[in-house]
GROMACS .gro file of C-alpha atoms in nm:
model
  220
    1MET     CA    1  -1.046   0.112   0.658
    2LEU     CA    2  -1.104  -0.131   0.370
    3GLU     CA    3  -0.815  -0.256   0.158
    4ILE     CA    4  -0.877  -0.470  -0.150
    5ALA     CA    5  -0.607  -0.702  -0.282
    6CYS     CA    6  -0.607  -0.703  -0.662
    7PHE     CA    7  -0.414  -0.955  -0.869
    8GLU     CA    8  -0.452  -0.803  -1.216
    9ILE     CA    9  -0.547  -0.474  -1.372
   10THR     CA   10  -0.918  -0.538  -1.434
   11SER     CA   11  -1.002  -0.607  -1.071
   12ALA     CA   12  -0.770  -0.322  -0.966
   13GLU     CA   13  -0.968  -0.076  -1.178
   14THR     CA   14  -1.297  -0.209  -1.037
   15ALA     CA   15  -1.169  -0.160  -0.682
   16MET     CA   16  -1.029   0.186  -0.752
   17LYS     CA   17  -1.361   0.301  -0.896
   18SER     CA   18  -1.542   0.178  -0.586
   19MET     CA   19  -1.536   0.267  -0.215
   20ALA     CA   20  -1.209   0.091  -0.131
   21ASP     CA   21  -0.979   0.307   0.082
   22ARG     CA   22  -0.671   0.159  -0.082
   23ILE     CA   23  -0.567  -0.139  -0.291
   24GLU     CA   24  -0.288  -0.389  -0.254
   25PHE     CA   25  -0.165  -0.445  -0.610
   26CYS     CA   26   0.002  -0.775  -0.691
   27ALA     CA   27   0.019  -1.049  -0.952
   28HIS     CA   28  -0.038  -1.426  -0.957
   29PHE     CA   29  -0.326  -1.506  -0.723
   30GLU     CA   30  -0.239  -1.875  -0.753
   31LEU     CA   31   0.100  -1.803  -0.589
   32GLY     CA   32  -0.048  -1.596  -0.310
   33GLY     CA   33   0.058  -1.266  -0.467
   34THR     CA   34   0.385  -1.153  -0.623
   35THR     CA   35   0.533  -0.822  -0.742
   36PRO     CA   36   0.301  -0.675  -1.008
   37ASP     CA   37   0.380  -0.547  -1.354
   38PHE     CA   38   0.550  -0.207  -1.331
   39TYR     CA   39   0.370  -0.055  -1.630
   40GLU     CA   40   0.029  -0.169  -1.512
   41PHE     CA   41   0.106   0.006  -1.184
   42LEU     CA   42   0.201   0.323  -1.373
   43HIS     CA   43  -0.130   0.316  -1.560
   44LEU     CA   44  -0.327   0.282  -1.237
   45LYS     CA   45  -0.127   0.551  -1.061
   46ARG     CA   46  -0.174   0.797  -1.345
   47THR     CA   47  -0.547   0.724  -1.384
   48TYR     CA   48  -0.685   0.690  -1.031
   49LYS     CA   49  -0.648   0.865  -0.695
   50THR     CA   50  -0.698   0.564  -0.466
   51PRO     CA   51  -0.373   0.483  -0.279
   52ILE     CA   52  -0.183   0.182  -0.414
   53TYR     CA   53   0.024  -0.043  -0.189
   54VAL     CA   54   0.258  -0.257  -0.398
   55MET     CA   55   0.340  -0.618  -0.314
   56ILE     CA   56   0.716  -0.682  -0.312
   57ARG     CA   57   0.757  -1.057  -0.349
   58PRO     CA   58   0.966  -1.214  -0.626
   59LYS     CA   59   0.815  -1.562  -0.608
   60GLY     CA   60   0.545  -1.771  -0.444
   61GLY     CA   61   0.607  -2.032  -0.180
   62PRO     CA   62   0.817  -1.988   0.136
   63PHE     CA   63   0.905  -1.639   0.257
   64PHE     CA   64   1.275  -1.721   0.274
   65TYR     CA   65   1.466  -1.569  -0.017
   66SER     CA   66   1.800  -1.620  -0.187
   67GLU     CA   67   2.047  -1.334  -0.211
   68ALA     CA   68   1.953  -1.283  -0.577
   69GLU     CA   69   1.583  -1.268  -0.488
   70PHE     CA   70   1.656  -1.022  -0.206
   71ILE     CA   71   1.843  -0.796  -0.448
   72GLN     CA   72   1.541  -0.817  -0.678
   73MET     CA   73   1.316  -0.705  -0.392
   74LYS     CA   74   1.538  -0.406  -0.319
   75SER     CA   75   1.540  -0.310  -0.685
   76SER     CA   76   1.160  -0.333  -0.701
   77ILE     CA   77   1.120  -0.102  -0.401
   78ILE     CA   78   1.349   0.157  -0.559
   79SER     CA   79   1.161   0.144  -0.891
   80PHE     CA   80   0.809   0.157  -0.748
   81LYS     CA   81   0.908   0.424  -0.496
   82GLU     CA   82   1.033   0.649  -0.776
   83ALA     CA   83   0.708   0.583  -0.966
   84GLY     CA   84   0.493   0.700  -0.674
   85ALA     CA   85   0.389   0.392  -0.473
   86ASP     CA   86   0.181   0.490  -0.172
   87GLY     CA   87   0.292   0.191   0.033
   88PHE     CA   88   0.472  -0.143   0.017
   89VAL     CA   89   0.371  -0.491   0.129
   90PHE     CA   90   0.640  -0.749   0.203
   91GLY     CA   91   0.770  -0.988   0.465
   92ILE     CA   92   1.091  -1.187   0.490
   93LEU     CA   93   1.130  -1.487   0.719
   94ASP     CA   94   1.443  -1.684   0.796
   95SER     CA   95   1.483  -2.057   0.738
   96HIS     CA   96   1.305  -2.125   1.069
   97ASN     CA   97   0.996  -1.920   0.975
   98GLU     CA   98   1.088  -1.636   1.209
   99ILE     CA   99   1.116  -1.269   1.112
  100ASP     CA  100   1.447  -1.184   0.946
  101GLU     CA  101   1.511  -0.853   1.120
  102ALA     CA  102   1.818  -0.752   0.919
  103LYS     CA  103   1.669  -0.802   0.573
  104ASN     CA  104   1.334  -0.645   0.660
  105ALA     CA  105   1.520  -0.348   0.806
  106GLU     CA  106   1.707  -0.301   0.477
  107LEU     CA  107   1.382  -0.290   0.281
  108LEU     CA  108   1.226  -0.049   0.531
  109GLU     CA  109   1.526   0.180   0.496
  110LEU     CA  110   1.490   0.179   0.119
  111ALA     CA  111   1.119   0.257   0.149
  112GLY     CA  112   1.200   0.559   0.365
  113GLU     CA  113   0.886   0.753   0.462
  114ILE     CA  114   0.658   0.529   0.255
  115PRO     CA  115   0.449   0.311   0.493
  116CYS     CA  116   0.510  -0.062   0.484
  117THR     CA  117   0.286  -0.358   0.565
  118PHE     CA  118   0.421  -0.692   0.683
  119HIS     CA  119   0.200  -0.947   0.507
  120ARG     CA  120   0.062  -1.282   0.622
  121ALA     CA  121   0.406  -1.438   0.646
  122PHE     CA  122   0.350  -1.310   1.001
  123ASP     CA  123   0.099  -1.590   1.059
  124ARG     CA  124   0.368  -1.853   1.000
  125THR     CA  125   0.583  -1.738   1.291
  126SER     CA  126   0.579  -1.936   1.616
  127ASP     CA  127   0.493  -1.654   1.860
  128LEU     CA  128   0.261  -1.383   1.729
  129GLU     CA  129   0.317  -1.145   2.020
  130LYS     CA  130   0.694  -1.169   1.996
  131SER     CA  131   0.672  -1.121   1.619
  132ILE     CA  132   0.446  -0.816   1.634
  133GLU     CA  133   0.679  -0.654   1.886
  134ILE     CA  134   0.965  -0.704   1.639
  135LEU     CA  135   0.760  -0.546   1.359
  136ILE     CA  136   0.679  -0.245   1.577
  137LYS     CA  137   1.046  -0.207   1.669
  138LEU     CA  138   1.150  -0.228   1.304
  139GLY     CA  139   0.902   0.041   1.200
  140PHE     CA  140   0.628  -0.139   1.009
  141LYS     CA  141   0.307   0.064   1.005
  142THR     CA  142   0.072  -0.231   0.939
  143VAL     CA  143   0.059  -0.607   0.982
  144LEU     CA  144  -0.180  -0.817   0.772
  145THR     CA  145  -0.294  -1.117   0.972
  146SER     CA  146  -0.562  -1.382   1.021
  147GLY     CA  147  -0.449  -1.434   1.379
  148GLY     CA  148  -0.215  -1.720   1.296
  149LYS     CA  149  -0.496  -1.937   1.159
  150SER     CA  150  -0.607  -2.030   0.808
  151ASP     CA  151  -0.872  -1.757   0.809
  152ALA     CA  152  -0.975  -1.463   1.024
  153ILE     CA  153  -1.283  -1.627   1.172
  154LYS     CA  154  -1.072  -1.915   1.305
  155GLY     CA  155  -0.815  -1.666   1.434
  156LYS     CA  156  -1.065  -1.427   1.592
  157GLU     CA  157  -0.946  -1.477   1.951
  158ASN     CA  158  -0.582  -1.415   1.857
  159LEU     CA  159  -0.685  -1.112   1.654
  160LYS     CA  160  -0.879  -0.970   1.948
  161ASN     CA  161  -0.578  -1.019   2.173
  162LEU     CA  162  -0.338  -0.854   1.927
  163ILE     CA  163  -0.570  -0.558   1.875
  164GLU     CA  164  -0.618  -0.507   2.250
  165LYS     CA  165  -0.245  -0.523   2.323
  166TYR     CA  166  -0.088  -0.362   2.016
  167GLY     CA  167  -0.359  -0.185   1.817
  168ASP     CA  168  -0.238   0.155   1.937
  169GLN     CA  169   0.116   0.086   1.812
  170ILE     CA  170   0.059  -0.073   1.471
  171GLU     CA  171  -0.236  -0.103   1.233
  172ILE     CA  172  -0.367  -0.459   1.257
  173LEU     CA  173  -0.521  -0.534   0.920
  174ILE     CA  174  -0.760  -0.828   0.942
  175GLY     CA  175  -0.743  -1.055   0.637
  176GLY     CA  176  -0.805  -1.413   0.540
  177GLY     CA  177  -1.149  -1.496   0.405
  178VAL     CA  178  -1.297  -1.154   0.484
  179ARG     CA  179  -1.624  -1.112   0.293
  180SER     CA  180  -1.947  -0.915   0.330
  181GLU     CA  181  -2.116  -1.209   0.506
  182ASN     CA  182  -1.865  -1.213   0.794
  183ILE     CA  183  -1.710  -0.866   0.820
  184SER     CA  184  -1.968  -0.738   1.073
  185ALA     CA  185  -1.907  -1.040   1.296
  186LEU     CA  186  -1.530  -0.995   1.271
  187LYS     CA  187  -1.560  -0.630   1.366
  188LYS     CA  188  -1.772  -0.717   1.669
  189LEU     CA  189  -1.566  -1.018   1.780
  190THR     CA  190  -1.220  -0.860   1.743
  191GLY     CA  191  -1.272  -0.486   1.785
  192GLY     CA  192  -1.090  -0.440   1.455
  193THR     CA  193  -1.129  -0.135   1.237
  194SER     CA  194  -0.908  -0.227   0.938
  195PHE     CA  195  -1.004  -0.503   0.696
  196HIS     CA  196  -0.848  -0.667   0.391
  197SER     CA  197  -1.044  -0.856   0.127
  198SER     CA  198  -0.934  -0.999  -0.206
  199ALA     CA  199  -1.080  -0.918  -0.546
  200ILE     CA  200  -1.177  -1.277  -0.620
  201LEU     CA  201  -1.481  -1.488  -0.552
  202LYS     CA  202  -1.563  -1.857  -0.601
  203TYR     CA  203  -1.477  -1.993  -0.944
  204ASP     CA  204  -1.215  -1.717  -0.982
  205THR     CA  205  -1.462  -1.451  -1.091
  206PHE     CA  206  -1.372  -1.096  -0.997
  207VAL     CA  207  -1.531  -0.922  -0.702
  208THR     CA  208  -1.797  -0.677  -0.809
  209GLU     CA  209  -1.816  -0.310  -0.726
  210GLY     CA  210  -2.135  -0.393  -0.536
  211GLU     CA  211  -1.954  -0.642  -0.311
  212ILE     CA  212  -1.686  -0.384  -0.231
  213LYS     CA  213  -1.956  -0.128  -0.151
  214LYS     CA  214  -2.126  -0.377   0.081
  215LEU     CA  215  -1.794  -0.458   0.252
  216LYS     CA  216  -1.728  -0.089   0.309
  217GLN     CA  217  -2.073  -0.022   0.450
  218LEU     CA  218  -2.060  -0.320   0.687
  219SER     CA  219  -1.712  -0.232   0.814
  220SER     CA  220  -1.808   0.127   0.892
   0.00000   0.00000   0.00000
C-alpha cells in the first residue's frame, strides 16, 4: 500500500492520476502539514476516484492544542466527513508529549466508521509500544511512524519490532524520508507492507508521476 502526502492541489492531482493507493491531503508543507482547503478537497473528491485521507491539524508546531483549536478540529471532521472524506489523519498529545486519550477518542467518535490514522506525533511519545497499544485500544486503524527516529531508515529496528508485535492489530504505515532509492531496503529490513511518501523532492519541486510509479513498483 502506497500513500502519498500532498500539500497542495497540483501535487494531489499528480498523485491521484498515478498509481498511489491513496493520498493524504494537507496544506503548508513548511509547517509539517495542516488542514487543507475545503473547496480544493471537494474538487479532488468530485474529479478523482483515489481515496483521500484528510489531515486534521489547525496549526504547525507542537501537537498540544488549545480548547479553541480542538473545537476547530472537531468542526473540520464534521465538515469533511459530510463532504465524503475517505479517512482522517490527526494526533493529539498532552503537554508531556503523551497521547491524549480523551481528546483523540472524541475525534474518533465524530469520525464514526471512517478510518483514522494517528500521524507522526506518535514518534514524539516516550514509549512507542505503550503508545501503539493505546492507539489500538482507542480504535485507530493506522499509525504513521518512522520508528521514533528522524527518518524511517534510522528507525528501522523499532519499525521491525512494532510490525512484528502489532502489525496484525493496526496498519503500521512507514514514513519519514521514504523514496524510491530506499523503499526496497525498508521493506526487506522491517517486513513492512504499507509506505508513506511525500509529494516533494529537493528544492521543493513536486514529485513526478514517474517517481510515484517507481515507488509503487518497488513496494510491491
